[in-house]
Amino acid sequence: MESAIDVFIANGYEGTSLDKILKISGGSRTTIYKTYGSKQGLFLAALESMVEELYSEYAEQYDEKRTWEEELVVFGNIFLKGILSRRAIGAARLIYSESARFPDIGKWYYEQGALLSYSCFAKVLENHIALDFEELKGIARIYIEMLKNNIYLKALCLPGFESDDAMIARDVAESAEIIKTHIRKRISAKPD
């Protein structure tokens, strides 16, 4: 999977052949077709592997004893560091550039990347906050998109841009404070 995504990032989706991937990773065309069905299937599986890495990183550090306020910061740091990795930035650039020609790739990214991240973090918030799940999903969406608003956009759009832990911590702290205020207002507005 790592070899496949690296080849896709280096060559673009169209410029990547199964032969290029096999040259680096080994294996056979037969195995790829049996396992993934096509080049697109392999690409989507490689993206799914990256998403699972991010979720597993967060799951490993999850602690049910944390408050929801602490959870915002922990999640924010893991999420932002994960999407700022060289591989994640390269994959996102590739997805954005290829989605018009390959709508299934864009649809997958939206549903299995964005929408899934909102739902997963809403489930975490649901363990701590007594609000309707759909409302929590909206809160998660706002928070995640806030996290992506500064450093992530710079990394996507400015080749050579390098973030550091201090930048990430600052953006997470700012976004978390805004969302904390919003959540507290929603909790206090909830009828008893």
PDB file of C-alpha atoms in Angstrom:
ATOM      1  CA  MET A   1       0.000   0.000   0.000  1.00  0.00           C
ATOM      2  CA  GLU A   2       2.752   2.427   0.891  1.00  0.00           C
ATOM      3  CA  SER A   3       4.555   1.728  -2.370  1.00  0.00           C
ATOM      4  CA  ALA A   4       1.347   2.102  -4.354  1.00  0.00           C
ATOM      5  CA  ILE A   5       0.407   5.465  -2.870  1.00  0.00           C
ATOM      6  CA  ASP A   6       3.963   6.767  -3.309  1.00  0.00           C
ATOM      7  CA  VAL A   7       3.909   5.797  -6.995  1.00  0.00           C
ATOM      8  CA  PHE A   8       0.488   7.413  -7.480  1.00  0.00           C
ATOM      9  CA  ILE A   9       1.684  10.609  -5.782  1.00  0.00           C
ATOM     10  CA  ALA A  10       4.904  10.737  -7.812  1.00  0.00           C
ATOM     11  CA  ASN A  11       3.287  10.010 -11.192  1.00  0.00           C
ATOM     12  CA  GLY A  12      -0.324  11.110 -10.864  1.00  0.00           C
ATOM     13  CA  TYR A  13      -3.219   8.740 -11.284  1.00  0.00           C
ATOM     14  CA  GLU A  14      -3.065   8.610 -15.091  1.00  0.00           C
ATOM     15  CA  GLY A  15       0.716   8.379 -15.119  1.00  0.00           C
ATOM     16  CA  THR A  16       0.752   5.410 -12.779  1.00  0.00           C
ATOM     17  CA  SER A  17       0.696   1.954 -14.239  1.00  0.00           C
ATOM     18  CA  LEU A  18       0.425  -1.303 -12.372  1.00  0.00           C
ATOM     19  CA  ASP A  19       3.830  -2.173 -13.812  1.00  0.00           C
ATOM     20  CA  LYS A  20       5.377   0.848 -12.049  1.00  0.00           C
ATOM     21  CA  ILE A  21       3.820  -0.211  -8.771  1.00  0.00           C
ATOM     22  CA  LEU A  22       4.839  -3.845  -9.189  1.00  0.00           C
ATOM     23  CA  LYS A  23       8.405  -2.812 -10.031  1.00  0.00           C
ATOM     24  CA  ILE A  24       8.718  -1.200  -6.604  1.00  0.00           C
ATOM     25  CA  SER A  25       6.523  -3.442  -4.469  1.00  0.00           C
ATOM     26  CA  GLY A  26       6.794  -6.801  -6.144  1.00  0.00           C
ATOM     27  CA  GLY A  27       3.813  -9.079  -6.519  1.00  0.00           C
ATOM     28  CA  SER A  28       1.813  -9.789  -9.627  1.00  0.00           C
ATOM     29  CA  ARG A  29      -0.917  -8.277 -11.770  1.00  0.00           C
ATOM     30  CA  THR A  30      -3.064 -11.312 -11.021  1.00  0.00           C
ATOM     31  CA  THR A  31      -2.867 -10.627  -7.295  1.00  0.00           C
ATOM     32  CA  ILE A  32      -3.754  -6.957  -7.785  1.00  0.00           C
ATOM     33  CA  TYR A  33      -6.740  -7.787  -9.991  1.00  0.00           C
ATOM     34  CA  LYS A  34      -7.952 -10.558  -7.648  1.00  0.00           C
ATOM     35  CA  THR A  35      -7.552  -8.390  -4.559  1.00  0.00           C
ATOM     36  CA  TYR A  36      -8.491  -4.916  -5.812  1.00  0.00           C
ATOM     37  CA  GLY A  37     -10.201  -5.470  -9.160  1.00  0.00           C
ATOM     38  CA  SER A  38      -8.463  -2.612 -10.972  1.00  0.00           C
ATOM     39  CA  LYS A  39      -5.971   0.211 -10.695  1.00  0.00           C
ATOM     40  CA  GLN A  40      -8.732   2.390  -9.245  1.00  0.00           C
ATOM     41  CA  GLY A  41      -9.543  -0.306  -6.688  1.00  0.00           C
ATOM     42  CA  LEU A  42      -5.881  -0.400  -5.650  1.00  0.00           C
ATOM     43  CA  PHE A  43      -5.783   3.394  -5.415  1.00  0.00           C
ATOM     44  CA  LEU A  44      -8.885   3.493  -3.217  1.00  0.00           C
ATOM     45  CA  ALA A  45      -7.524   0.683  -1.033  1.00  0.00           C
ATOM     46  CA  ALA A  46      -4.273   2.618  -0.595  1.00  0.00           C
ATOM     47  CA  LEU A  47      -6.227   5.735   0.411  1.00  0.00           C
ATOM     48  CA  GLU A  48      -8.328   3.686   2.815  1.00  0.00           C
ATOM     49  CA  SER A  49      -5.137   2.375   4.389  1.00  0.00           C
ATOM     50  CA  MET A  50      -3.980   5.946   4.991  1.00  0.00           C
ATOM     51  CA  VAL A  51      -7.318   6.872   6.578  1.00  0.00           C
ATOM     52  CA  GLU A  52      -7.162   3.797   8.814  1.00  0.00           C
ATOM     53  CA  GLU A  53      -3.663   4.792   9.958  1.00  0.00           C
ATOM     54  CA  LEU A  54      -4.999   8.147  11.118  1.00  0.00           C
ATOM     55  CA  TYR A  55      -7.957   6.579  12.939  1.00  0.00           C
ATOM     56  CA  SER A  56      -5.816   3.888  14.553  1.00  0.00           C
ATOM     57  CA  GLU A  57      -3.354   6.526  15.796  1.00  0.00           C
ATOM     58  CA  TYR A  58      -6.217   8.319  17.498  1.00  0.00           C
ATOM     59  CA  ALA A  59      -7.776   5.078  18.817  1.00  0.00           C
ATOM     60  CA  GLU A  60      -4.451   4.083  20.394  1.00  0.00           C
ATOM     61  CA  GLN A  61      -4.323   7.358  22.307  1.00  0.00           C
ATOM     62  CA  TYR A  62      -7.994   7.528  23.244  1.00  0.00           C
ATOM     63  CA  ASP A  63      -8.617   7.743  26.985  1.00  0.00           C
ATOM     64  CA  GLU A  64     -12.221   7.726  28.166  1.00  0.00           C
ATOM     65  CA  LYS A  65     -11.162   9.569  31.339  1.00  0.00           C
ATOM     66  CA  ARG A  66     -10.359  12.735  29.401  1.00  0.00           C
ATOM     67  CA  THR A  67     -12.886  15.537  29.380  1.00  0.00           C
ATOM     68  CA  TRP A  68     -14.409  16.599  26.096  1.00  0.00           C
ATOM     69  CA  GLU A  69     -12.320  19.779  26.297  1.00  0.00           C
ATOM     70  CA  GLU A  70      -9.133  17.715  26.551  1.00  0.00           C
ATOM     71  CA  GLU A  71     -10.384  15.415  23.802  1.00  0.00           C
ATOM     72  CA  LEU A  72     -10.674  18.337  21.398  1.00  0.00           C
ATOM     73  CA  VAL A  73      -6.989  19.120  21.827  1.00  0.00           C
ATOM     74  CA  VAL A  74      -5.761  15.519  21.659  1.00  0.00           C
ATOM     75  CA  PHE A  75      -7.856  14.751  18.592  1.00  0.00           C
ATOM     76  CA  GLY A  76      -6.922  18.055  16.949  1.00  0.00           C
ATOM     77  CA  ASN A  77      -3.191  17.410  17.308  1.00  0.00           C
ATOM     78  CA  ILE A  78      -3.369  13.838  16.004  1.00  0.00           C
ATOM     79  CA  PHE A  79      -5.695  14.778  13.148  1.00  0.00           C
ATOM     80  CA  LEU A  80      -3.710  17.805  11.997  1.00  0.00           C
ATOM     81  CA  LYS A  81      -0.353  16.015  12.209  1.00  0.00           C
ATOM     82  CA  GLY A  82      -1.836  13.083  10.280  1.00  0.00           C
ATOM     83  CA  ILE A  83      -3.232  15.138   7.415  1.00  0.00           C
ATOM     84  CA  LEU A  84      -0.036  17.184   7.221  1.00  0.00           C
ATOM     85  CA  SER A  85       2.187  14.187   6.533  1.00  0.00           C
ATOM     86  CA  ARG A  86       3.984  14.268   3.201  1.00  0.00           C
ATOM     87  CA  ARG A  87       2.013  11.271   1.987  1.00  0.00           C
ATOM     88  CA  ALA A  88      -1.375  12.694   3.077  1.00  0.00           C
ATOM     89  CA  ILE A  89      -0.696  16.045   1.409  1.00  0.00           C
ATOM     90  CA  GLY A  90       0.430  14.313  -1.789  1.00  0.00           C
ATOM     91  CA  ALA A  91      -2.643  12.089  -1.802  1.00  0.00           C
ATOM     92  CA  ALA A  92      -4.980  15.042  -1.203  1.00  0.00           C
ATOM     93  CA  ARG A  93      -3.414  16.997  -4.058  1.00  0.00           C
ATOM     94  CA  LEU A  94      -3.824  13.973  -6.302  1.00  0.00           C
ATOM     95  CA  ILE A  95      -7.450  13.429  -5.288  1.00  0.00           C
ATOM     96  CA  TYR A  96      -8.375  17.071  -5.844  1.00  0.00           C
ATOM     97  CA  SER A  97      -6.700  17.121  -9.237  1.00  0.00           C
ATOM     98  CA  GLU A  98      -8.213  13.825 -10.431  1.00  0.00           C
ATOM     99  CA  SER A  99     -11.743  13.974  -9.010  1.00  0.00           C
ATOM    100  CA  ALA A 100     -13.240  15.719 -12.039  1.00  0.00           C
ATOM    101  CA  ARG A 101     -11.987  12.962 -14.366  1.00  0.00           C
ATOM    102  CA  PHE A 102     -12.558  10.123 -11.901  1.00  0.00           C
ATOM    103  CA  PRO A 103     -15.686  11.026  -9.910  1.00  0.00           C
ATOM    104  CA  ASP A 104     -15.625   7.752  -7.947  1.00  0.00           C
ATOM    105  CA  ILE A 105     -12.331   8.798  -6.383  1.00  0.00           C
ATOM    106  CA  GLY A 106     -13.744  12.175  -5.308  1.00  0.00           C
ATOM    107  CA  LYS A 107     -16.920  10.548  -4.006  1.00  0.00           C
ATOM    108  CA  TRP A 108     -14.926   8.012  -2.015  1.00  0.00           C
ATOM    109  CA  TYR A 109     -12.711  10.732  -0.528  1.00  0.00           C
ATOM    110  CA  TYR A 110     -15.723  12.804   0.469  1.00  0.00           C
ATOM    111  CA  GLU A 111     -17.649   9.895   1.988  1.00  0.00           C
ATOM    112  CA  GLN A 112     -14.787   7.884   3.512  1.00  0.00           C
ATOM    113  CA  GLY A 113     -12.588  10.854   4.386  1.00  0.00           C
ATOM    114  CA  ALA A 114     -14.596  13.947   5.253  1.00  0.00           C
ATOM    115  CA  LEU A 115     -18.006  12.554   6.218  1.00  0.00           C
ATOM    116  CA  LEU A 116     -16.533   9.601   8.069  1.00  0.00           C
ATOM    117  CA  SER A 117     -14.211  11.848  10.083  1.00  0.00           C
ATOM    118  CA  TYR A 118     -17.182  13.993  11.156  1.00  0.00           C
ATOM    119  CA  SER A 119     -19.182  10.935  12.261  1.00  0.00           C
ATOM    120  CA  CYS A 120     -16.264   9.285  14.051  1.00  0.00           C
ATOM    121  CA  PHE A 121     -15.401  12.366  16.060  1.00  0.00           C
ATOM    122  CA  ALA A 122     -19.085  13.002  16.799  1.00  0.00           C
ATOM    123  CA  LYS A 123     -19.212   9.502  18.331  1.00  0.00           C
ATOM    124  CA  VAL A 124     -16.307  10.449  20.594  1.00  0.00           C
ATOM    125  CA  LEU A 125     -18.064  13.656  21.611  1.00  0.00           C
ATOM    126  CA  GLU A 126     -21.263  11.678  22.215  1.00  0.00           C
ATOM    127  CA  ASN A 127     -19.447   9.846  25.037  1.00  0.00           C
ATOM    128  CA  HIS A 128     -19.046  13.184  26.839  1.00  0.00           C
ATOM    129  CA  ILE A 129     -21.739  15.609  25.684  1.00  0.00           C
ATOM    130  CA  ALA A 130     -25.500  15.127  25.946  1.00  0.00           C
ATOM    131  CA  LEU A 131     -26.495  16.630  22.599  1.00  0.00           C
ATOM    132  CA  ASP A 132     -28.240  15.074  19.623  1.00  0.00           C
ATOM    133  CA  PHE A 133     -25.879  13.042  17.422  1.00  0.00           C
ATOM    134  CA  GLU A 134     -26.648  15.107  14.312  1.00  0.00           C
ATOM    135  CA  GLU A 135     -25.798  18.260  16.225  1.00  0.00           C
ATOM    136  CA  LEU A 136     -22.552  16.673  17.431  1.00  0.00           C
ATOM    137  CA  LYS A 137     -21.751  15.702  13.849  1.00  0.00           C
ATOM    138  CA  GLY A 138     -22.221  19.341  12.845  1.00  0.00           C
ATOM    139  CA  ILE A 139     -19.929  20.433  15.674  1.00  0.00           C
ATOM    140  CA  ALA A 140     -17.334  17.848  14.599  1.00  0.00           C
ATOM    141  CA  ARG A 141     -17.565  19.091  10.993  1.00  0.00           C
ATOM    142  CA  ILE A 142     -17.027  22.696  12.035  1.00  0.00           C
ATOM    143  CA  TYR A 143     -14.089  21.760  14.261  1.00  0.00           C
ATOM    144  CA  ILE A 144     -12.375  19.569  11.672  1.00  0.00           C
ATOM    145  CA  GLU A 145     -12.789  22.172   8.952  1.00  0.00           C
ATOM    146  CA  MET A 146     -11.414  24.851  11.288  1.00  0.00           C
ATOM    147  CA  LEU A 147      -8.367  22.668  11.895  1.00  0.00           C
ATOM    148  CA  LYS A 148      -7.808  22.452   8.137  1.00  0.00           C
ATOM    149  CA  ASN A 149      -8.266  26.174   7.564  1.00  0.00           C
ATOM    150  CA  ASN A 150      -4.727  27.451   8.050  1.00  0.00           C
ATOM    151  CA  ILE A 151      -1.705  25.151   8.053  1.00  0.00           C
ATOM    152  CA  TYR A 152      -3.321  22.406   5.978  1.00  0.00           C
ATOM    153  CA  LEU A 153      -4.347  24.827   3.224  1.00  0.00           C
ATOM    154  CA  LYS A 154      -0.849  26.292   3.190  1.00  0.00           C
ATOM    155  CA  ALA A 155       0.662  22.806   2.921  1.00  0.00           C
ATOM    156  CA  LEU A 156      -1.695  21.913   0.053  1.00  0.00           C
ATOM    157  CA  CYS A 157      -1.183  25.113  -1.888  1.00  0.00           C
ATOM    158  CA  LEU A 158       2.391  26.136  -1.142  1.00  0.00           C
ATOM    159  CA  PRO A 159       4.961  23.529  -2.188  1.00  0.00           C
ATOM    160  CA  GLY A 160       7.850  23.557   0.237  1.00  0.00           C
ATOM    161  CA  PHE A 161       5.763  24.877   3.134  1.00  0.00           C
ATOM    162  CA  GLU A 162       6.826  23.177   6.361  1.00  0.00           C
ATOM    163  CA  SER A 163       4.740  23.132   9.506  1.00  0.00           C
ATOM    164  CA  ASP A 164       6.090  22.425  12.962  1.00  0.00           C
ATOM    165  CA  ASP A 165       4.671  21.242  16.274  1.00  0.00           C
ATOM    166  CA  ALA A 166       4.370  24.795  17.613  1.00  0.00           C
ATOM    167  CA  MET A 167       2.262  25.891  14.625  1.00  0.00           C
ATOM    168  CA  ILE A 168       0.064  22.834  14.967  1.00  0.00           C
ATOM    169  CA  ALA A 169      -0.369  23.332  18.718  1.00  0.00           C
ATOM    170  CA  ARG A 170      -1.299  26.994  18.190  1.00  0.00           C
ATOM    171  CA  ASP A 171      -3.891  26.223  15.511  1.00  0.00           C
ATOM    172  CA  VAL A 172      -5.370  23.371  17.552  1.00  0.00           C
ATOM    173  CA  ALA A 173      -5.585  25.561  20.672  1.00  0.00           C
ATOM    174  CA  GLU A 174      -7.299  28.381  18.758  1.00  0.00           C
ATOM    175  CA  SER A 175      -9.779  26.064  17.040  1.00  0.00           C
ATOM    176  CA  ALA A 176     -10.488  24.159  20.263  1.00  0.00           C
ATOM    177  CA  GLU A 177     -11.237  27.386  22.168  1.00  0.00           C
ATOM    178  CA  ILE A 178     -13.738  28.503  19.524  1.00  0.00           C
ATOM    179  CA  ILE A 179     -15.470  25.113  19.483  1.00  0.00           C
ATOM    180  CA  LYS A 180     -15.488  24.898  23.306  1.00  0.00           C
ATOM    181  CA  THR A 181     -17.390  28.199  23.422  1.00  0.00           C
ATOM    182  CA  HIS A 182     -19.833  26.953  20.798  1.00  0.00           C
ATOM    183  CA  ILE A 183     -20.423  23.642  22.603  1.00  0.00           C
ATOM    184  CA  ARG A 184     -20.958  25.355  25.957  1.00  0.00           C
ATOM    185  CA  LYS A 185     -23.574  27.632  24.350  1.00  0.00           C
ATOM    186  CA  ARG A 186     -25.317  24.625  22.791  1.00  0.00           C
ATOM    187  CA  ILE A 187     -25.318  22.763  26.130  1.00  0.00           C
ATOM    188  CA  SER A 188     -26.699  25.753  28.028  1.00  0.00           C
ATOM    189  CA  ALA A 189     -29.385  26.353  25.361  1.00  0.00           C
ATOM    190  CA  LYS A 190     -30.584  22.744  25.581  1.00  0.00           C
ATOM    191  CA  PRO A 191     -33.945  22.458  27.330  1.00  0.00           C
ATOM    192  CA  ASP A 192     -33.825  20.454  30.564  1.00  0.00           C
TER     193      ASP A 192
END
